[in-house]
Coordinates of C-alpha atoms in Angstrom, one line a residue:
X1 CA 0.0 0.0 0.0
X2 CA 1.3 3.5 -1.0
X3 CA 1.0 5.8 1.8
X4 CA 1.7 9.3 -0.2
X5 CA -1.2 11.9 -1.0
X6 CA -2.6 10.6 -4.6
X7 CA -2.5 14.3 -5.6
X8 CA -2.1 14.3 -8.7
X9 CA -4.3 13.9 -11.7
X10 CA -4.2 9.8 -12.1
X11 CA -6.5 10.2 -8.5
X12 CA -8.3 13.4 -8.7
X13 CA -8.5 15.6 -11.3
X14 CA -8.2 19.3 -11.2
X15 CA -11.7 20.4 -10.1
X16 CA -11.6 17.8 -7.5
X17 CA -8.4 19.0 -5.8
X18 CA -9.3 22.0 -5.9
X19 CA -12.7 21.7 -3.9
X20 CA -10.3 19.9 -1.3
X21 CA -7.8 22.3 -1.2
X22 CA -10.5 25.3 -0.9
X23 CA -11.1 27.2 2.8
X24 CA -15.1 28.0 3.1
X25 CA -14.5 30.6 5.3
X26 CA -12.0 33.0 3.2
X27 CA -13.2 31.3 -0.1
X28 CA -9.4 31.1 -0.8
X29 CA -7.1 27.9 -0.6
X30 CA -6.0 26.3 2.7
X31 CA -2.4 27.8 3.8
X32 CA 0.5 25.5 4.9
X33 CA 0.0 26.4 8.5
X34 CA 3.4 24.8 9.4
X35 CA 6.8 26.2 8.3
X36 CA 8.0 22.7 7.9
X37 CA 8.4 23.1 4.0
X38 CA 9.5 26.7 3.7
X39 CA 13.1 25.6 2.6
X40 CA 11.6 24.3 -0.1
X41 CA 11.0 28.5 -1.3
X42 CA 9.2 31.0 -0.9
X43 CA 5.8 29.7 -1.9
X44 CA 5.7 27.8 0.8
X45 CA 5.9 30.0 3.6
X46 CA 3.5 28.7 6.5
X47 CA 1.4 31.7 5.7
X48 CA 0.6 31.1 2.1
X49 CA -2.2 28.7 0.2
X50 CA -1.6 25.3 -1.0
X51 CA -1.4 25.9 -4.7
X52 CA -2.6 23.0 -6.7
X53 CA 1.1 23.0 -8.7
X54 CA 3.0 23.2 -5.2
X55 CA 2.1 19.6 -4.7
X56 CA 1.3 18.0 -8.2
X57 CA 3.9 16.5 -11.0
X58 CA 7.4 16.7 -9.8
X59 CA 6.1 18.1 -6.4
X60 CA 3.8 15.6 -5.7
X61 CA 5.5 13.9 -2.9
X62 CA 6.4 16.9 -1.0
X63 CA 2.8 16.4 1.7
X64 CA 3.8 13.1 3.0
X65 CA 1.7 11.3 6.3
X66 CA 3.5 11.6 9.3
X67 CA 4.4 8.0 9.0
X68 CA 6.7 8.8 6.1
X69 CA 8.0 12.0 7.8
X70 CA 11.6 11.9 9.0
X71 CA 12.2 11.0 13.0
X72 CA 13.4 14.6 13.3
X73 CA 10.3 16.3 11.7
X74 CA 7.9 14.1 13.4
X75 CA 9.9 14.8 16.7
X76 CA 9.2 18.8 15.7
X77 CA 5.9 18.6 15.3
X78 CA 5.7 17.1 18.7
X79 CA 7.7 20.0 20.1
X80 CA 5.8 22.7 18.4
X81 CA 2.4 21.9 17.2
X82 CA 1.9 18.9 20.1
X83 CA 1.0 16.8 17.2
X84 CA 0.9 13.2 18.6
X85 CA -1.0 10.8 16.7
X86 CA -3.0 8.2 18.4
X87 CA -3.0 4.6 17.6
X88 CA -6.1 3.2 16.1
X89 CA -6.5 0.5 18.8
X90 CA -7.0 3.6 21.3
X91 CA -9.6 4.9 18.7
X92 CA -11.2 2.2 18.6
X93 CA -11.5 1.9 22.6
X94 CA -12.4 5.8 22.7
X95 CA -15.1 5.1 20.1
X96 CA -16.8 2.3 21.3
X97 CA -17.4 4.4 24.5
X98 CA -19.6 6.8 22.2
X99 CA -21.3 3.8 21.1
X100 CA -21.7 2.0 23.8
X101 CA -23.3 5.3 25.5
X102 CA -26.0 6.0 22.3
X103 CA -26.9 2.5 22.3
X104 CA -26.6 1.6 25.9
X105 CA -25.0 -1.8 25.4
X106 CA -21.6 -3.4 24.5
X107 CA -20.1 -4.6 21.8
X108 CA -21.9 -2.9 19.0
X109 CA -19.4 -2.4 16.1
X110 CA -16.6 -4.8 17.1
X111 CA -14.8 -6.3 20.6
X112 CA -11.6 -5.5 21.7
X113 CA -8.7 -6.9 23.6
X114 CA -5.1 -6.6 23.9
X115 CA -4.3 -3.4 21.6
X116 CA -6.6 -5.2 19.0
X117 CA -10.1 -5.9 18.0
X118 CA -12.3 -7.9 15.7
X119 CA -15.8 -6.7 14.2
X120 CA -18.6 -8.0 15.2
X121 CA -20.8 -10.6 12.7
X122 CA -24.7 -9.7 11.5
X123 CA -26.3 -6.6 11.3
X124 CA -26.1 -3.8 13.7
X125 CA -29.5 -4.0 16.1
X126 CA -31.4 -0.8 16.8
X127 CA -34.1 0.0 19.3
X128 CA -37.8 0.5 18.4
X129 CA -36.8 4.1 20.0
X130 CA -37.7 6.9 17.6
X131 CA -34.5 8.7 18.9
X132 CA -32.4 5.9 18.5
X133 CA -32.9 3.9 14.9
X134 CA -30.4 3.7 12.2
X135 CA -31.2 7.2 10.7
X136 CA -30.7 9.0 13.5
X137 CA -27.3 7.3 14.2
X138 CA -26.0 8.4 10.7
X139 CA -26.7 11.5 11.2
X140 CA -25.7 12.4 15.0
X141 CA -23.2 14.5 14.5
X142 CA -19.6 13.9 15.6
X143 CA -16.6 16.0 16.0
X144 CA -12.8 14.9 16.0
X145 CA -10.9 18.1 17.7
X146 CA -7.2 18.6 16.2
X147 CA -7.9 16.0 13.7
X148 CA -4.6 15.6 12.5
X149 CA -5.2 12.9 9.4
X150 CA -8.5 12.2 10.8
X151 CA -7.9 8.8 12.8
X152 CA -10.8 9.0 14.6
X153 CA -13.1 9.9 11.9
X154 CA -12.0 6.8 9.2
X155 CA -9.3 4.2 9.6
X156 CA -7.8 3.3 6.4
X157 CA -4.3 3.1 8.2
X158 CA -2.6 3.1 11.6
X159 CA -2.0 6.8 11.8
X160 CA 1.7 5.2 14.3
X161 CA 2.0 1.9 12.3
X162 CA 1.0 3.2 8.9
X163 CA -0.4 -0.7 8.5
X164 CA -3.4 -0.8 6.3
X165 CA -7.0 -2.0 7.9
X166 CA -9.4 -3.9 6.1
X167 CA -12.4 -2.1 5.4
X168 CA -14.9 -4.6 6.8
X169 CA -12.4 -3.7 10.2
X170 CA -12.3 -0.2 10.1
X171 CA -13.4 1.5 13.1
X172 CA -13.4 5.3 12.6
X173 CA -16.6 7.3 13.6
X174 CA -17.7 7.8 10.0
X175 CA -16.3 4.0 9.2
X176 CA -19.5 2.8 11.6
X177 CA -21.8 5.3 10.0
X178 CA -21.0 3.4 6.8
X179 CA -21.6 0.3 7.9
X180 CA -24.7 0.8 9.4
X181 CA -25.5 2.5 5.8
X182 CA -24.6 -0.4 3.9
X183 CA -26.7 -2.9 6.2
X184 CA -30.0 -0.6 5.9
X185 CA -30.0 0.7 2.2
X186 CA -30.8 -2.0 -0.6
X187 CA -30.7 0.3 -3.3
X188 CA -27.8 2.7 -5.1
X189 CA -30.4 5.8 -4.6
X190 CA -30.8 4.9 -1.3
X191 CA -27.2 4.5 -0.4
X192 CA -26.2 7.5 -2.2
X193 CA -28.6 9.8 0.2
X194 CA -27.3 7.8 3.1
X195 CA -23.9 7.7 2.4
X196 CA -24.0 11.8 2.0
X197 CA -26.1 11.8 5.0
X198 CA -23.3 10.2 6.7
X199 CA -20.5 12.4 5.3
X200 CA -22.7 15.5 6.4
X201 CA -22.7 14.6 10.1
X202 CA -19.0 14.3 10.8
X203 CA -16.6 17.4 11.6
X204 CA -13.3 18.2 12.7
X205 CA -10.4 20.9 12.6
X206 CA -6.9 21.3 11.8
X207 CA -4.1 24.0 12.4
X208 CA -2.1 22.0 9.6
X209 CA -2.4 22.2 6.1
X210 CA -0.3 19.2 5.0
X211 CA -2.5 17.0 7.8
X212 CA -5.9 18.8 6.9
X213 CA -5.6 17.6 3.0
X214 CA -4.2 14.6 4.2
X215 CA -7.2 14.2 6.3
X216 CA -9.6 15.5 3.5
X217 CA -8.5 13.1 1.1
X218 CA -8.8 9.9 3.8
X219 CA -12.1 10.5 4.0
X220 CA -12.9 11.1 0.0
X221 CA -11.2 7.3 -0.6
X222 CA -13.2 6.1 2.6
X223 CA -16.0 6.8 -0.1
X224 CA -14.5 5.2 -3.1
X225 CA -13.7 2.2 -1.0
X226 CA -17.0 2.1 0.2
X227 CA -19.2 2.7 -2.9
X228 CA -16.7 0.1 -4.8
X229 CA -17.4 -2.8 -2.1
X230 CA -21.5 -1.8 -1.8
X231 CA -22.1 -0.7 -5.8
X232 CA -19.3 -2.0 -7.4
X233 CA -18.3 1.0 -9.1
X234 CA -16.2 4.4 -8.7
X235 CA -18.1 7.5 -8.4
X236 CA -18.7 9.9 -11.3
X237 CA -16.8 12.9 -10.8
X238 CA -20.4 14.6 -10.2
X239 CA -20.3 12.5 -6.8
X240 CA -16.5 12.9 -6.3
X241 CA -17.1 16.8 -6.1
X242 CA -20.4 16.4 -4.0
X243 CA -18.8 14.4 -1.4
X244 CA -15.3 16.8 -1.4
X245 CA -17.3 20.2 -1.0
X246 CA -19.2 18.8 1.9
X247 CA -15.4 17.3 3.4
X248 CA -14.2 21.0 2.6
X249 CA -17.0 23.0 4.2
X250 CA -17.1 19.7 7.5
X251 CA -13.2 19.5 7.6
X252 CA -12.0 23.2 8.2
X253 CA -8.3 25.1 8.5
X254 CA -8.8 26.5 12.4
X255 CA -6.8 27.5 15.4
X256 CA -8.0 25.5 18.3
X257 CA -7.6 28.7 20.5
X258 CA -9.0 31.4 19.1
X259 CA -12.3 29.6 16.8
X260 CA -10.0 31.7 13.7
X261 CA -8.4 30.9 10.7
X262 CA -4.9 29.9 11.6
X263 CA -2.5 33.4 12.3
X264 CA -5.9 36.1 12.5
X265 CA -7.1 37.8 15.2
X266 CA -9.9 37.6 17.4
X267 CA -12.9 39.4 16.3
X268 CA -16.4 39.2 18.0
X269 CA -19.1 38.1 14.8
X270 CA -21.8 36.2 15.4
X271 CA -22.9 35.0 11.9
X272 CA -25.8 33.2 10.7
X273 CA -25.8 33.4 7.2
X274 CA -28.5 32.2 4.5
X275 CA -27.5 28.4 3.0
X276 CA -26.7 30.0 -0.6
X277 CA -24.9 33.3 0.2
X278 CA -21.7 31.3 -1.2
X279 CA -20.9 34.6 -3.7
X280 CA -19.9 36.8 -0.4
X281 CA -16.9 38.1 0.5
X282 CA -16.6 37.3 4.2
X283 CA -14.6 39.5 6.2
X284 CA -15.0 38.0 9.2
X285 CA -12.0 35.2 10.4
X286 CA -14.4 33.5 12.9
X287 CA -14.6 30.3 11.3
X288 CA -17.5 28.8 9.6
X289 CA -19.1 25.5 9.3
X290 CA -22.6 24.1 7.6
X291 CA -25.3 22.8 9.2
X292 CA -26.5 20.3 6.9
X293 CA -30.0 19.8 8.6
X294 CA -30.9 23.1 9.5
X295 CA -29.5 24.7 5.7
X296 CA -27.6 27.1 7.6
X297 CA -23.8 28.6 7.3
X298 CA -22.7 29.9 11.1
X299 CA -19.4 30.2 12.7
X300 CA -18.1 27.6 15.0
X301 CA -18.1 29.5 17.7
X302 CA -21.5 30.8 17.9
X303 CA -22.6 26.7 18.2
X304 CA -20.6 27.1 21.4
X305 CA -21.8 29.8 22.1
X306 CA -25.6 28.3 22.1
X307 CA -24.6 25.5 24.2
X308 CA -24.9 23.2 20.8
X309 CA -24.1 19.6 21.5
X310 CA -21.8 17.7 19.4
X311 CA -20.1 14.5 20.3
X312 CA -16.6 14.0 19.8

């Protein structure tokens, strides 16, 4: 298994790279966020966008995961960032406590034991609880703080090991939205609105701009892996660039601190805008997120603000 960024063209081509390279709050590309590459010139200076022809052809190997990082770079990351990625055994364990709370029993999605696991066999069982069936499960939202390359969210690799999980083993939180998609849709129309369903309910944030796209792109192959084993087909690139606008706008560029895009200051907004004001030039640097159900664009901070609960 190859554990680069398919960036270039042979993956994704050019409109879908750049929806996953695309900020929703400044309508600009994500920045680097790191100065880890800035020897490489002046283009890539922490505070500058992630141009499409900074990592494509000859530069296409420059955003590695941190498996492939030198000792020394993952060691500086460490030092400055705290970046410390978390094995997926210890997702796993973290995870099934969400689960184990929504559906107030044990195992649900697999069972566990010495820094391992194995999924569970049959379908997924849900309660005759209005509040608690399959569809509301997909789309209870969840949130993966820091995200890094988005362990918690899928699991197509030890984020430490950089081994390879099967998919039928995966055990991120979107991984178990998927499979309880696959076991309740018999139908393509009805697995593509669940599937998006899914991809709509999941969140998190990165200072990063190498791990962000990283991230970004983990969950867009989560996709194609699970559309080839369910439809047995790739998506159309109509579906590829569905999917990767709503991981651009769900997956966003943030400093943990301070709710802004990485570098602003703090300003006080409280936004609510309408679902289709996309043509406006925001000046705000609050950041902003969708909310899928409600057809609403806010700032992150105001759903703190209003007490809005989100797992993670």
């Amino acid at each position: 298994m190859a554990f680069t960024i398919d960036v270039d063209e042979e993956k994704w081509n050019e409109k879908v790279l750049k929806t996953l390279l695309l900020d929703m709050t400044t309508k600009r590309n994500i920045i680097w966020g790191t100065d880890d590459y800035e020897h490489l010139g002046s283009e890539y200076n922490s505070h500058f966008p992630i141009s499409i022809h900074l990592i494509t052809g000859s530069n296409s190997k420059v955003i590695q995961p941190r498996i492939l990082k030198t000792k020394e770079d993952q060691g500086n990351r460490t030092k400055e960032k705290a970046e410390v990625f978390t094995p997926s055994w210890l997702c796993n364990e973290q995870n099934n406590l969400v689960d184990h709370a929504w559906f107030n029993r044990e195992p649900i999605f697999n069972v566990s034991e010495n820094k391992n696991w194995v999924a569970t066999k049959g379908k997924i069982e849900f309660s005759n609880n209005e509040k608690r069936t399959w569809k509301s499960y997909v789309d209870d939202r969840r949130l993966e703080i820091t995200c890094g390359e988005a362990p918690y969210l899928v699991s197509r690799y030890d984020a430490v090991s950089g081994d390879p999980i099967e998919l039928k083993q995966r055990i991120g939180m979107l991984d178990r939205k998927m499979r309880v998609v696959d076991e309740n849709t018999d139908n393509e129309t009805d697995w593509l609105k669940w599937a998006e369903r899914a991809f709509q309910s999941i969140y998190g944030f990165e200072f990063q701009g190498d791990n962000l796209l990283i991230a970004r792109e983990n969950l867009l192959i989560s996709y194609c892996d699970y559309m080839e084993d369910k439809l047995k087909r790739q998506p159309t690139e109509k579906e590829l660039l569905k999917i990767a606008t709503i991981i651009s706008w769900n997956l966003w560029q943030m400093d943990g601190l301070t709710y802004t895009i990485p570098y602003q200051k703090v300003k006080e907004p409280n936004v609510q805008l309408a679902f289709f004001d996309n043509d406006k030039e925001y000046e705000d640097v609050m950041c902003l997120i969708k909310d899928w159900r409600e057809k609403k664009i806010i700032t992150f901070n105001s759903m703190l603000n209003r007490g809005e609960k989100v797992n993670g």
